[in-house]
Amino acid sequence: MQHVAIADQPDELHDPQSFIAKYVWSQDHKVIAIQYGGTAIFVGLIALVLSGLMRLQLGFPDTFDFIDPSSYLQFVTMHGMIMVIYLLTALLLGGFGNYLIPLMVGARDMVFPFMNMLSYWVYLLSVLILLASFFVPGGPTGAGWTLYPPQAILEGTPGYDWGILLMLVSLAVFIVAFTMGGLNYVTTVLQARCRGMTLMRMPLTIWGIFTATVLGILAFPALLVSAIMMILDKTLGTSFFMPVLVSLGESLEYTGGSPILFQHLFWFFGHPEVYIVALPAFGMVSDVLSVHARKNIFGYRMMVWAIVAIGGLSFIVWAHHMYVSGMHPAFGFFFATTTLIIAVPTAIKVYNWVLTLWRGNIHLTVPMLFAIGFIFTFTHGGLTGLFLGNVTIDLPLSDTYFVVAHFHMVMGVSPIMVLFAAIYHWFPLMSGKMFNETLGKWHFWCTFLGTYAIYLPMHYLGFLGVPRRYFAMGTTNFIPESAQTLNAQITIAALLVGLSQLIFLYNILWSLRYGEKSKKNPWGAASLEWQTPDQPPRHGNWGPELPEVHRWAYDYSVPGVKEDFIPQNHPVTAEERTDGEGGHA
């Protein structure tokens, strides 16, 4: 008997009937996306609070008794790991990947809905294991988010016992969840696109998510084996990463391991991880800019190949994170060169975003404000990355606040700006409601201006040589007293930016309950997810028949048409055939 996918079976057979089937053990990609998003935002808020506690210590040292050196290092570690892995990766791929892939490619659901459901629950398990480390003896690990051995598992480091073990187990479980979700995304994009949706008609959001998923499937195994090997070093006394050591006057039993091996494995994952976060953000911001500028994306094919090129190059630049660990000058030259080369396709994208805005009919909606804000923050963060990609400049700046400022501008603030743009842009589709525009603009300006109040002075502190990760500076002759004043100002700005996120939460929660009902396709978007029969889309997305695609997703401000856009599923007219237009790619 021929197999019929569950989403294509008659409604009465697969539509969830009970509350538990509909909202808990759901196999609907949209519900799973909301589950991913809700969990990621919750754990992200914990990381936000931890960053506030860190800033209190740095801005006003010796004022808060409950922050001691150990807890400070634990806050640093957990903040970094949660933000990079459990918030950004999970929300961009688990949240938006799940919601948008089937809708944007014209499928009813993911190809493997049951595995998709499992992916979320395994992700939730990894989060619970991570959070459990706050409640074990010794607390969470304070080894820094890079978890470098040997200090990560040796006495003297906060959380060197249970804390580090739970962190490593949590990462391994997270990777299992990512792999289940990632295989689903890749298979769905390659095998479940509707008729007419060629690869070169896919929206750039899907290209970004698809390429990032492939990167993750190839890069995360390096982190997985690192975690397993370090667990063995810690529990069984193996020496994968542990060299000969003398601790507190006693020789330890470790022998022959290489801490540098761990660094290579970690950064072989760690640098592609930057693009696992960045590429979905690149895709989503491209679509938001095009829709709200009422103009087709500039250089679509160039943008696609830039995404693919960035993904490929991201695997040959990892060791620029290890200049201070020491390496042969020839390798330093190689990795400095590849780091500069990867800036080329990245710069192409920035040029194309700006040229998309050029002479566009720009609507300064809340999603558009966040998208434009992203171009600013990403450009600034990218330019400072060119400094750090150069060996001779990186060495003196590597352990200073300059790196903190660069990393947060390019890897923290920029993707979060895109996340806000995406949440505001697709909120009407997901909820059927409109958000409060005034509150959204207040949220944007507080976040955008506050970001610069935090990170511009931080670059200057880096040039002064103020070291990062220090609990207290003590008496340091080369750091002027004004640096502490600046640190206090940064803390006040950071706390205000953190509090301003309450505006976002209030706006979303209030709008879900009391928001004005959204009209269908309120932004006038041409891409397929807005063309569903119902808004929000029902289970199965498309009613009795799947859509058929006739053109790309960027037909805006087209002369001679009733609306100023043409949906992807609108057939090519006789005039378009005569003019040689329509049916892009």
Coordinates of C-alpha atoms in Angstrom, one line a residue:
M1 CA 0.0 0.0 0.0
Q2 CA 1.4 3.4 -0.9
H3 CA 2.5 5.5 2.0
V4 CA 0.6 8.7 2.6
A5 CA 2.2 11.5 4.6
I6 CA 0.3 12.2 7.8
A7 CA -0.3 15.8 6.7
D8 CA -1.8 14.7 3.5
Q9 CA -4.3 12.2 5.1
P10 CA -7.9 13.3 5.5
D11 CA -8.3 16.0 8.1
E12 CA -10.4 13.8 10.5
L13 CA -7.5 11.3 10.7
H14 CA -4.6 13.7 11.6
D15 CA -6.1 16.9 13.0
P16 CA -5.3 17.0 16.7
Q17 CA -8.4 16.8 18.7
S18 CA -7.4 17.2 22.4
F19 CA -5.6 20.0 24.1
I20 CA -2.5 17.8 24.8
A21 CA -2.3 16.6 21.1
K22 CA -2.7 20.1 19.9
Y23 CA -0.4 22.1 22.1
V24 CA 1.8 19.6 24.0
W25 CA 2.7 16.5 22.0
S26 CA 2.0 18.4 18.8
Q27 CA 3.5 17.4 15.4
D28 CA 2.4 20.6 13.8
H29 CA 5.5 22.6 12.8
K30 CA 3.9 25.9 13.8
V31 CA 3.1 24.7 17.3
I32 CA 6.6 23.2 17.6
A33 CA 8.1 26.6 16.4
I34 CA 6.2 28.4 19.2
Q35 CA 7.4 25.8 21.7
Y36 CA 11.0 26.4 20.6
G37 CA 10.6 30.1 20.6
G38 CA 8.9 30.3 24.0
T39 CA 11.6 28.1 25.7
A40 CA 14.4 30.0 24.0
I41 CA 13.1 33.4 25.1
F42 CA 12.6 32.1 28.6
V43 CA 16.1 30.9 28.9
G44 CA 17.4 34.0 27.2
L45 CA 15.8 36.2 29.8
I46 CA 17.8 34.2 32.4
A47 CA 20.9 35.0 30.5
L48 CA 19.9 38.7 30.4
V49 CA 19.5 38.8 34.2
L50 CA 23.0 37.1 34.5
S51 CA 24.5 39.8 32.3
G52 CA 22.9 42.5 34.5
L53 CA 24.5 40.9 37.6
M54 CA 27.9 40.9 35.9
R55 CA 27.5 44.5 35.0
L56 CA 26.6 45.5 38.6
Q57 CA 29.9 44.0 39.8
L58 CA 31.9 45.7 37.0
G59 CA 30.2 49.1 37.3
F60 CA 30.0 49.2 41.1
P61 CA 32.7 46.8 42.5
D62 CA 32.5 45.8 46.2
T63 CA 28.9 47.1 46.4
F64 CA 26.9 43.8 46.1
D65 CA 27.9 41.2 48.7
F66 CA 26.1 38.4 46.9
I67 CA 28.4 38.6 43.9
D68 CA 31.7 37.0 44.7
P69 CA 34.5 36.0 42.3
S70 CA 33.2 32.5 41.8
S71 CA 29.6 33.5 41.1
Y72 CA 30.8 36.3 38.8
L73 CA 32.7 33.7 36.7
Q74 CA 29.7 31.4 36.7
F75 CA 27.4 34.3 35.5
V76 CA 29.9 35.0 32.7
T77 CA 30.0 31.4 31.6
M78 CA 26.3 30.7 31.7
H79 CA 25.4 34.0 30.1
G80 CA 27.6 33.3 27.1
M81 CA 26.6 29.7 26.5
I82 CA 22.9 30.3 26.9
M83 CA 22.9 33.3 24.5
V84 CA 24.9 31.6 21.8
I85 CA 23.5 28.1 21.9
Y86 CA 20.2 27.9 23.8
L87 CA 18.8 31.2 22.7
L88 CA 20.1 32.3 19.3
T89 CA 20.6 28.9 17.7
A90 CA 17.4 27.5 19.1
L91 CA 15.2 30.6 18.3
L92 CA 16.6 31.3 14.8
L93 CA 16.6 27.6 13.6
G94 CA 14.2 25.8 16.0
G95 CA 11.8 28.7 16.1
F96 CA 11.8 30.5 12.8
G97 CA 13.1 27.5 10.9
N98 CA 10.2 25.4 12.0
Y99 CA 7.6 28.0 11.4
L100 CA 8.8 29.3 8.1
I101 CA 10.3 26.4 6.1
P102 CA 7.0 24.5 5.3
L103 CA 5.1 27.8 4.7
M104 CA 7.7 29.4 2.5
V105 CA 8.3 26.4 0.3
G106 CA 4.7 25.4 0.1
A107 CA 4.6 22.2 2.1
R108 CA 2.0 21.0 4.5
D109 CA 4.5 20.3 7.3
M110 CA 8.0 19.0 7.9
V111 CA 8.8 15.7 6.2
F112 CA 9.3 13.9 9.5
P113 CA 6.7 15.5 11.9
F114 CA 7.2 13.0 14.7
M115 CA 11.0 13.5 14.7
N116 CA 10.3 17.2 14.6
M117 CA 8.3 16.9 17.8
L118 CA 11.0 14.8 19.4
S119 CA 13.6 17.5 18.5
Y120 CA 11.8 20.0 20.6
W121 CA 11.4 17.8 23.7
V122 CA 15.0 16.7 23.5
Y123 CA 16.0 20.5 23.3
L124 CA 13.8 21.2 26.3
L125 CA 15.6 18.3 28.2
S126 CA 19.0 19.9 27.3
V127 CA 17.8 23.2 28.8
L128 CA 16.5 21.6 32.0
I129 CA 19.9 19.8 32.4
L130 CA 21.7 23.1 32.0
L131 CA 19.5 24.9 34.4
A132 CA 19.8 22.1 36.9
S133 CA 23.5 23.0 37.3
F134 CA 22.4 26.1 39.3
F135 CA 21.2 23.7 42.0
V136 CA 24.0 21.2 42.3
P137 CA 26.9 21.4 44.8
G138 CA 29.4 23.9 43.6
G139 CA 26.9 25.5 41.2
P140 CA 27.3 25.9 37.4
T141 CA 30.7 25.9 35.7
G142 CA 32.7 29.1 35.7
A143 CA 35.2 28.0 33.1
G144 CA 34.2 30.6 30.6
W145 CA 31.8 29.8 27.7
T146 CA 34.7 28.2 25.7
L147 CA 35.2 25.6 28.5
Y148 CA 38.9 25.3 27.9
P149 CA 40.7 22.4 29.6
P150 CA 42.6 21.8 31.7
Q151 CA 41.2 24.4 34.1
A152 CA 37.6 23.6 33.3
I153 CA 37.7 20.3 35.1
L154 CA 40.3 21.0 37.8
E155 CA 39.8 22.0 41.4
G156 CA 39.9 25.8 41.8
T157 CA 37.5 26.5 38.9
P158 CA 33.9 27.2 40.1
G159 CA 31.6 24.3 39.2
Y160 CA 34.6 22.0 38.3
D161 CA 32.7 18.9 39.4
W162 CA 28.9 18.7 38.8
G163 CA 28.7 22.0 37.1
I164 CA 31.0 21.2 34.2
L165 CA 29.5 17.7 33.8
L166 CA 26.0 19.0 33.5
M167 CA 27.1 21.6 31.0
L168 CA 28.8 19.0 28.8
V169 CA 25.9 16.5 29.0
S170 CA 23.5 19.3 28.2
L171 CA 25.5 20.3 25.1
A172 CA 25.6 16.7 23.9
V173 CA 21.8 16.4 24.3
F174 CA 21.3 19.7 22.6
I175 CA 23.3 18.5 19.6
V176 CA 21.1 15.4 19.4
A177 CA 18.0 17.7 19.2
F178 CA 19.7 19.9 16.6
T179 CA 20.6 16.9 14.4
M180 CA 17.0 15.7 14.5
G181 CA 15.6 19.1 13.6
G182 CA 18.4 19.8 11.1
L183 CA 17.9 16.6 9.0
N184 CA 14.2 17.5 8.9
Y185 CA 14.9 21.0 7.6
V186 CA 17.3 19.8 4.9
T187 CA 15.0 17.0 3.7
T188 CA 12.0 19.3 3.7
V189 CA 13.7 22.0 1.7
L190 CA 15.1 19.5 -0.9
Q191 CA 12.2 17.2 -1.2
A192 CA 8.9 18.9 -0.2
R193 CA 8.9 22.1 -2.1
C194 CA 5.6 22.7 -4.0
R195 CA 5.3 22.7 -7.7
G196 CA 7.3 25.6 -9.3
M197 CA 9.3 26.4 -6.2
T198 CA 12.8 26.0 -7.7
L199 CA 15.8 26.6 -5.6
M200 CA 16.4 29.9 -7.3
R201 CA 12.8 31.0 -6.4
M202 CA 13.2 30.3 -2.7
P203 CA 13.2 33.3 -0.4
L204 CA 16.5 34.3 1.1
T205 CA 15.2 33.4 4.5
I206 CA 15.0 29.7 3.4
W207 CA 18.5 29.9 1.8
G208 CA 19.9 31.3 5.1
I209 CA 18.2 28.7 7.3
F210 CA 19.0 25.8 4.9
T211 CA 22.8 26.7 4.6
A212 CA 23.1 27.3 8.4
T213 CA 21.5 23.9 9.0
V214 CA 24.0 22.2 6.8
L215 CA 26.8 24.0 8.6
G216 CA 25.4 22.9 11.9
I217 CA 25.1 19.3 10.8
L218 CA 28.8 19.4 9.8
A219 CA 30.2 21.5 12.7
F220 CA 28.3 20.3 15.8
P221 CA 29.8 16.8 15.8
A222 CA 33.2 18.5 16.6
L223 CA 31.6 19.9 19.8
L224 CA 29.9 16.6 20.5
V225 CA 33.1 14.6 20.5
S226 CA 34.8 17.3 22.5
A227 CA 32.1 17.1 25.1
I228 CA 32.3 13.3 25.3
M229 CA 36.1 13.3 25.5
M230 CA 36.1 15.9 28.3
I231 CA 33.5 13.9 30.2
L232 CA 35.8 10.9 29.9
D233 CA 38.7 13.0 31.1
K234 CA 36.7 14.2 34.1
T235 CA 35.0 10.9 35.1
L236 CA 37.4 8.1 34.0
G237 CA 40.7 9.9 34.2
T238 CA 41.5 9.7 30.5
S239 CA 43.9 12.3 29.1
F240 CA 42.5 13.4 25.7
F241 CA 42.9 17.1 26.7
M242 CA 44.9 16.8 29.9
P243 CA 48.7 17.2 29.9
V244 CA 51.1 16.2 32.7
L245 CA 50.0 18.3 35.6
V246 CA 51.1 19.2 39.1
S247 CA 48.3 20.7 41.2
L248 CA 48.7 22.0 44.8
G249 CA 52.1 20.3 44.9
E250 CA 50.8 16.9 43.9
S251 CA 51.3 15.2 40.5
L252 CA 48.0 14.3 38.9
E253 CA 47.5 11.1 37.0
Y254 CA 46.9 12.8 33.7
T255 CA 49.5 12.5 31.0
G256 CA 50.0 13.1 27.4
G257 CA 46.8 15.0 26.5
S258 CA 46.6 18.2 24.5
P259 CA 44.6 21.2 25.6
I260 CA 45.2 22.7 22.2
L261 CA 43.4 19.8 20.5
F262 CA 40.3 20.9 22.4
Q263 CA 40.7 24.5 21.2
H264 CA 40.9 23.3 17.6
L265 CA 37.8 21.1 18.0
F266 CA 35.9 23.8 19.8
W267 CA 36.7 26.5 17.3
F268 CA 36.1 24.2 14.3
F269 CA 32.6 24.2 15.7
G270 CA 32.7 27.7 17.2
H271 CA 33.4 29.8 14.1
P272 CA 30.8 28.2 11.8
E273 CA 28.5 28.7 14.8
V274 CA 28.8 32.4 14.2
Y275 CA 27.4 31.8 10.7
I276 CA 24.8 29.2 12.0
V277 CA 23.4 32.2 13.8
A278 CA 24.2 34.9 11.2
L279 CA 23.0 33.2 7.9
P280 CA 19.3 32.8 9.0
A281 CA 19.5 36.4 10.2
F282 CA 21.0 37.5 6.8
G283 CA 18.1 35.8 5.0
M284 CA 15.3 37.1 7.3
V285 CA 16.6 40.7 7.2
S286 CA 16.8 40.6 3.4
D287 CA 13.1 39.6 3.2
V288 CA 12.1 42.3 5.8
L289 CA 14.0 45.0 4.0
S290 CA 12.5 44.1 0.6
V291 CA 8.9 44.0 1.8
H292 CA 9.1 47.2 3.8
A293 CA 11.0 49.1 1.1
R294 CA 8.5 47.9 -1.5
K295 CA 11.4 46.9 -3.8
N296 CA 12.9 43.7 -5.0
I297 CA 16.0 42.5 -3.3
F298 CA 19.1 43.8 -5.1
G299 CA 21.2 41.0 -6.6
Y300 CA 19.2 38.0 -5.6
R301 CA 21.5 35.4 -7.2
M302 CA 24.6 37.2 -5.8
M303 CA 23.0 37.1 -2.3
V304 CA 22.4 33.3 -2.7
W305 CA 25.9 32.6 -3.7
A306 CA 27.2 34.9 -1.0
I307 CA 25.3 32.8 1.6
V308 CA 26.8 29.6 0.2
A309 CA 30.3 31.1 0.0
I310 CA 30.2 32.4 3.6
G311 CA 29.1 28.9 4.7
G312 CA 31.9 27.2 2.9
L313 CA 34.6 29.7 4.0
S314 CA 33.5 29.6 7.6
F315 CA 35.2 26.2 7.9
I316 CA 38.7 27.4 7.1
V317 CA 39.0 30.4 9.4
W318 CA 38.6 28.8 12.9
A319 CA 42.2 29.2 14.1
H320 CA 42.0 33.1 14.1
H321 CA 40.5 32.6 17.5
M322 CA 43.7 30.9 18.6
Y323 CA 46.5 33.4 17.7
V324 CA 47.3 33.9 21.4
S325 CA 47.6 30.1 21.8
G326 CA 50.6 30.2 19.5
M327 CA 51.0 28.7 16.0
H328 CA 53.4 28.6 13.1
P329 CA 53.7 31.9 11.3
A330 CA 52.6 30.3 8.0
F331 CA 49.3 29.1 9.7
G332 CA 48.8 32.6 11.1
F333 CA 49.2 34.0 7.6
F334 CA 46.8 31.5 6.2
F335 CA 44.1 32.0 8.7
A336 CA 44.5 35.8 8.6
T337 CA 44.1 35.7 4.8
T338 CA 41.0 33.4 4.8
T339 CA 39.5 35.7 7.5
L340 CA 39.9 38.7 5.3
I341 CA 38.5 36.7 2.3
I342 CA 35.3 35.8 4.1
A343 CA 34.7 39.5 4.5
V344 CA 34.2 39.8 0.7
P345 CA 30.9 37.9 0.4
T346 CA 29.8 39.4 3.7
A347 CA 30.4 42.9 2.4
I348 CA 28.5 42.0 -0.8
K349 CA 25.4 41.4 1.3
V350 CA 25.8 44.7 3.1
Y351 CA 26.1 46.5 -0.3
N352 CA 23.0 44.7 -1.6
W353 CA 20.9 45.6 1.5
V354 CA 21.8 49.3 1.1
L355 CA 21.1 49.2 -2.7
T356 CA 17.8 47.5 -1.9
L357 CA 16.9 50.6 0.2
W358 CA 18.2 53.0 -2.5
R359 CA 15.2 54.8 -4.0
G360 CA 12.9 52.3 -2.4
N361 CA 9.5 53.3 -1.0
I362 CA 10.7 52.9 2.5
H363 CA 8.0 52.3 5.2
L364 CA 9.5 53.0 8.6
T365 CA 7.5 50.3 10.4
V366 CA 8.8 48.6 13.5
P367 CA 10.2 45.6 11.6
M368 CA 11.9 48.0 9.1
L369 CA 13.5 50.0 12.0
F370 CA 15.0 46.9 13.5
A371 CA 16.2 45.7 10.1
I372 CA 17.9 49.1 9.3
G373 CA 19.3 49.0 12.9
F374 CA 20.8 45.6 12.1
I375 CA 22.7 47.0 9.1
F376 CA 24.4 49.6 11.4
T377 CA 25.3 47.2 14.2
F378 CA 26.5 44.5 11.9
T379 CA 28.6 46.8 9.8
H380 CA 30.3 48.2 12.9
G381 CA 30.8 44.7 14.4
G382 CA 32.1 43.4 11.1
L383 CA 34.7 46.3 10.7
T384 CA 36.1 45.7 14.1
G385 CA 36.4 42.0 13.2
L386 CA 38.9 43.0 10.5
F387 CA 41.1 44.4 13.3
L388 CA 41.0 41.1 15.2
G389 CA 41.5 39.0 12.1
N390 CA 45.0 40.5 11.7
V391 CA 47.6 38.6 13.9
T392 CA 49.6 41.6 14.9
I393 CA 46.6 43.6 16.1
D394 CA 44.8 40.7 17.6
L395 CA 47.6 39.8 20.0
P396 CA 47.4 43.0 22.1
L397 CA 43.6 43.3 21.9
S398 CA 42.7 39.7 22.4
D399 CA 42.1 39.7 26.1
T400 CA 40.6 43.2 26.4
Y401 CA 37.1 44.7 26.3
F402 CA 37.6 45.4 22.6
V403 CA 36.9 41.7 21.9
V404 CA 33.8 41.8 24.1
A405 CA 32.5 44.9 22.2
H406 CA 33.2 43.4 18.8
F407 CA 31.7 40.0 19.6
H408 CA 28.6 41.5 21.1
M409 CA 28.0 43.9 18.2
V410 CA 28.4 41.2 15.6
M411 CA 27.1 38.1 17.4
G412 CA 24.8 39.4 20.1
V413 CA 23.2 42.7 19.1
S414 CA 23.0 42.1 15.4
P415 CA 21.1 38.8 15.3
I416 CA 18.9 40.0 18.2
M417 CA 18.0 43.1 16.1
V418 CA 17.0 40.7 13.3
L419 CA 15.0 38.5 15.7
F420 CA 13.0 41.5 16.8
A421 CA 12.5 42.5 13.2
A422 CA 11.3 39.0 12.4
I423 CA 9.0 38.7 15.4
Y424 CA 7.3 42.0 14.6
H425 CA 7.2 41.2 10.9
W426 CA 5.6 37.7 11.2
F427 CA 3.6 38.4 14.4
P428 CA 0.4 39.1 12.4
L429 CA 0.8 35.8 10.6
M430 CA 1.4 33.8 13.7
S431 CA -1.2 35.3 15.9
G432 CA -3.8 37.0 13.6
K433 CA -3.3 40.1 15.7
M434 CA -1.4 43.4 15.3
F435 CA 1.0 44.7 17.8
N436 CA 1.1 48.2 19.2
E437 CA 3.2 50.3 16.8
T438 CA 4.1 53.0 19.3
L439 CA 5.3 50.6 21.9
G440 CA 7.3 48.8 19.2
K441 CA 9.1 52.1 18.2
W442 CA 9.9 52.9 21.8
H443 CA 11.3 49.4 22.1
F444 CA 13.5 49.9 19.0
W445 CA 14.9 53.3 20.0
C446 CA 15.7 52.2 23.6
T447 CA 17.4 49.1 22.3
F448 CA 19.3 50.7 19.4
L449 CA 20.6 53.8 21.2
G450 CA 21.3 51.8 24.4
T451 CA 23.4 49.4 22.4
Y452 CA 25.7 52.1 21.3
A453 CA 25.8 53.6 24.8
I454 CA 27.1 50.2 25.9
Y455 CA 29.5 49.1 23.3
L456 CA 31.1 52.2 21.8
P457 CA 32.8 53.1 25.1
M458 CA 33.7 49.4 25.5
H459 CA 35.9 49.6 22.4
Y460 CA 37.7 52.5 24.0
L461 CA 38.2 50.6 27.2
G462 CA 39.8 47.8 25.0
F463 CA 42.2 50.2 23.5
L464 CA 43.2 51.3 27.0
G465 CA 44.0 47.7 27.7
V466 CA 41.2 47.0 30.3
P467 CA 41.1 43.2 30.5
R468 CA 38.0 41.2 30.1
R469 CA 36.6 38.5 32.5
Y470 CA 38.3 40.2 35.5
F471 CA 36.1 40.2 38.7
A472 CA 38.0 43.4 39.9
M473 CA 40.7 45.5 38.4
G474 CA 42.5 46.4 41.6
T475 CA 45.3 48.9 41.4
T476 CA 46.5 49.0 37.8
N477 CA 48.8 51.8 36.8
F478 CA 48.1 51.7 33.0
I479 CA 44.3 52.1 33.4
P480 CA 43.2 55.6 34.3
E481 CA 40.6 56.2 37.0
S482 CA 38.2 57.5 34.3
A483 CA 37.9 53.9 33.0
Q484 CA 35.9 53.0 36.1
T485 CA 33.6 55.9 35.5
L486 CA 33.0 54.7 32.0
N487 CA 32.4 51.2 33.3
A488 CA 29.7 52.6 35.6
Q489 CA 28.1 54.4 32.7
I490 CA 28.1 51.2 30.6
T491 CA 26.4 49.3 33.5
I492 CA 23.6 51.9 33.8
A493 CA 23.1 51.8 30.0
A494 CA 23.0 48.0 30.1
L495 CA 20.5 47.9 32.9
L496 CA 18.2 50.4 31.0
V497 CA 18.5 48.4 27.8
G498 CA 17.6 45.2 29.8
L499 CA 14.6 46.9 31.4
S500 CA 13.4 48.2 28.0
Q501 CA 12.9 44.6 26.9
L502 CA 9.9 44.6 29.2
I503 CA 8.3 46.9 26.7
F504 CA 8.6 44.2 24.1
L505 CA 7.2 41.5 26.3
Y506 CA 4.3 43.6 27.4
N507 CA 3.5 44.6 23.8
I508 CA 3.5 41.0 22.6
L509 CA 1.5 39.6 25.5
W510 CA -1.0 42.5 25.5
S511 CA -1.4 42.3 21.7
L512 CA -2.0 38.5 21.9
R513 CA -5.0 39.1 24.1
Y514 CA -6.3 42.6 23.2
G515 CA -4.5 43.5 19.9
E516 CA -6.5 44.6 16.9
K517 CA -7.3 41.8 14.5
S518 CA -4.8 41.8 11.6
K519 CA -6.0 42.1 8.1
K520 CA -4.7 39.3 5.8
N521 CA -1.2 40.0 4.6
P522 CA -0.9 43.4 6.3
W523 CA 2.5 44.2 4.9
G524 CA 1.7 43.3 1.3
A525 CA 4.3 40.6 1.1
A526 CA 4.8 38.5 -2.0
S527 CA 6.3 35.4 -0.4
L528 CA 4.2 32.2 -0.1
E529 CA 3.7 32.1 3.7
W530 CA 1.3 35.1 3.5
Q531 CA -0.8 33.4 0.8
T532 CA -2.4 30.7 3.0
P533 CA -6.2 30.4 3.0
D534 CA -6.3 31.2 6.7
Q535 CA -4.4 33.6 8.9
P536 CA -3.0 32.2 11.2
P537 CA -2.5 29.1 9.0
R538 CA -4.5 26.0 10.1
H539 CA -3.0 22.6 10.5
G540 CA -1.9 21.4 7.0
N541 CA -1.4 25.1 5.9
W542 CA -2.9 25.0 2.5
G543 CA -6.4 23.5 2.5
P544 CA -7.3 20.8 0.0
E545 CA -4.6 21.8 -2.6
L546 CA -1.0 22.7 -2.4
P547 CA 0.0 26.1 -4.0
E548 CA 1.9 26.4 -7.3
V549 CA 4.6 28.9 -7.6
H550 CA 5.1 31.0 -10.8
R551 CA 7.7 33.6 -9.8
W552 CA 10.3 34.7 -7.2
A553 CA 9.3 36.3 -3.9
Y554 CA 10.3 39.8 -4.6
D555 CA 7.9 41.3 -7.2
Y556 CA 7.3 44.7 -5.6
S557 CA 6.3 48.1 -7.1
V558 CA 5.6 46.3 -10.4
P559 CA 4.2 48.9 -12.9
G560 CA 0.7 48.2 -14.3
V561 CA -0.6 45.9 -11.6
K562 CA -3.5 46.7 -9.2
E563 CA -1.5 46.1 -6.0
D564 CA 2.2 47.1 -5.8
F565 CA 3.2 43.5 -5.4
I566 CA 2.6 40.1 -7.1
P567 CA 2.3 37.0 -4.9
Q568 CA 4.5 34.1 -5.7
N569 CA 1.5 31.9 -6.5
H570 CA 0.0 34.4 -9.0
P571 CA 0.1 33.0 -12.5
V572 CA 2.3 34.7 -15.1
T573 CA 0.1 36.9 -17.3
A574 CA 0.1 37.2 -21.0
E575 CA 1.6 40.7 -20.8
E576 CA 4.5 39.4 -18.6
R577 CA 5.2 36.6 -21.1
T578 CA 5.3 39.2 -23.9
D579 CA 7.6 41.5 -21.9
G580 CA 9.8 38.5 -20.9
E581 CA 9.1 39.1 -17.2
G582 CA 7.7 36.9 -14.4
G583 CA 8.7 33.4 -13.5
H584 CA 12.1 34.6 -12.2
A585 CA 14.7 31.8 -12.4

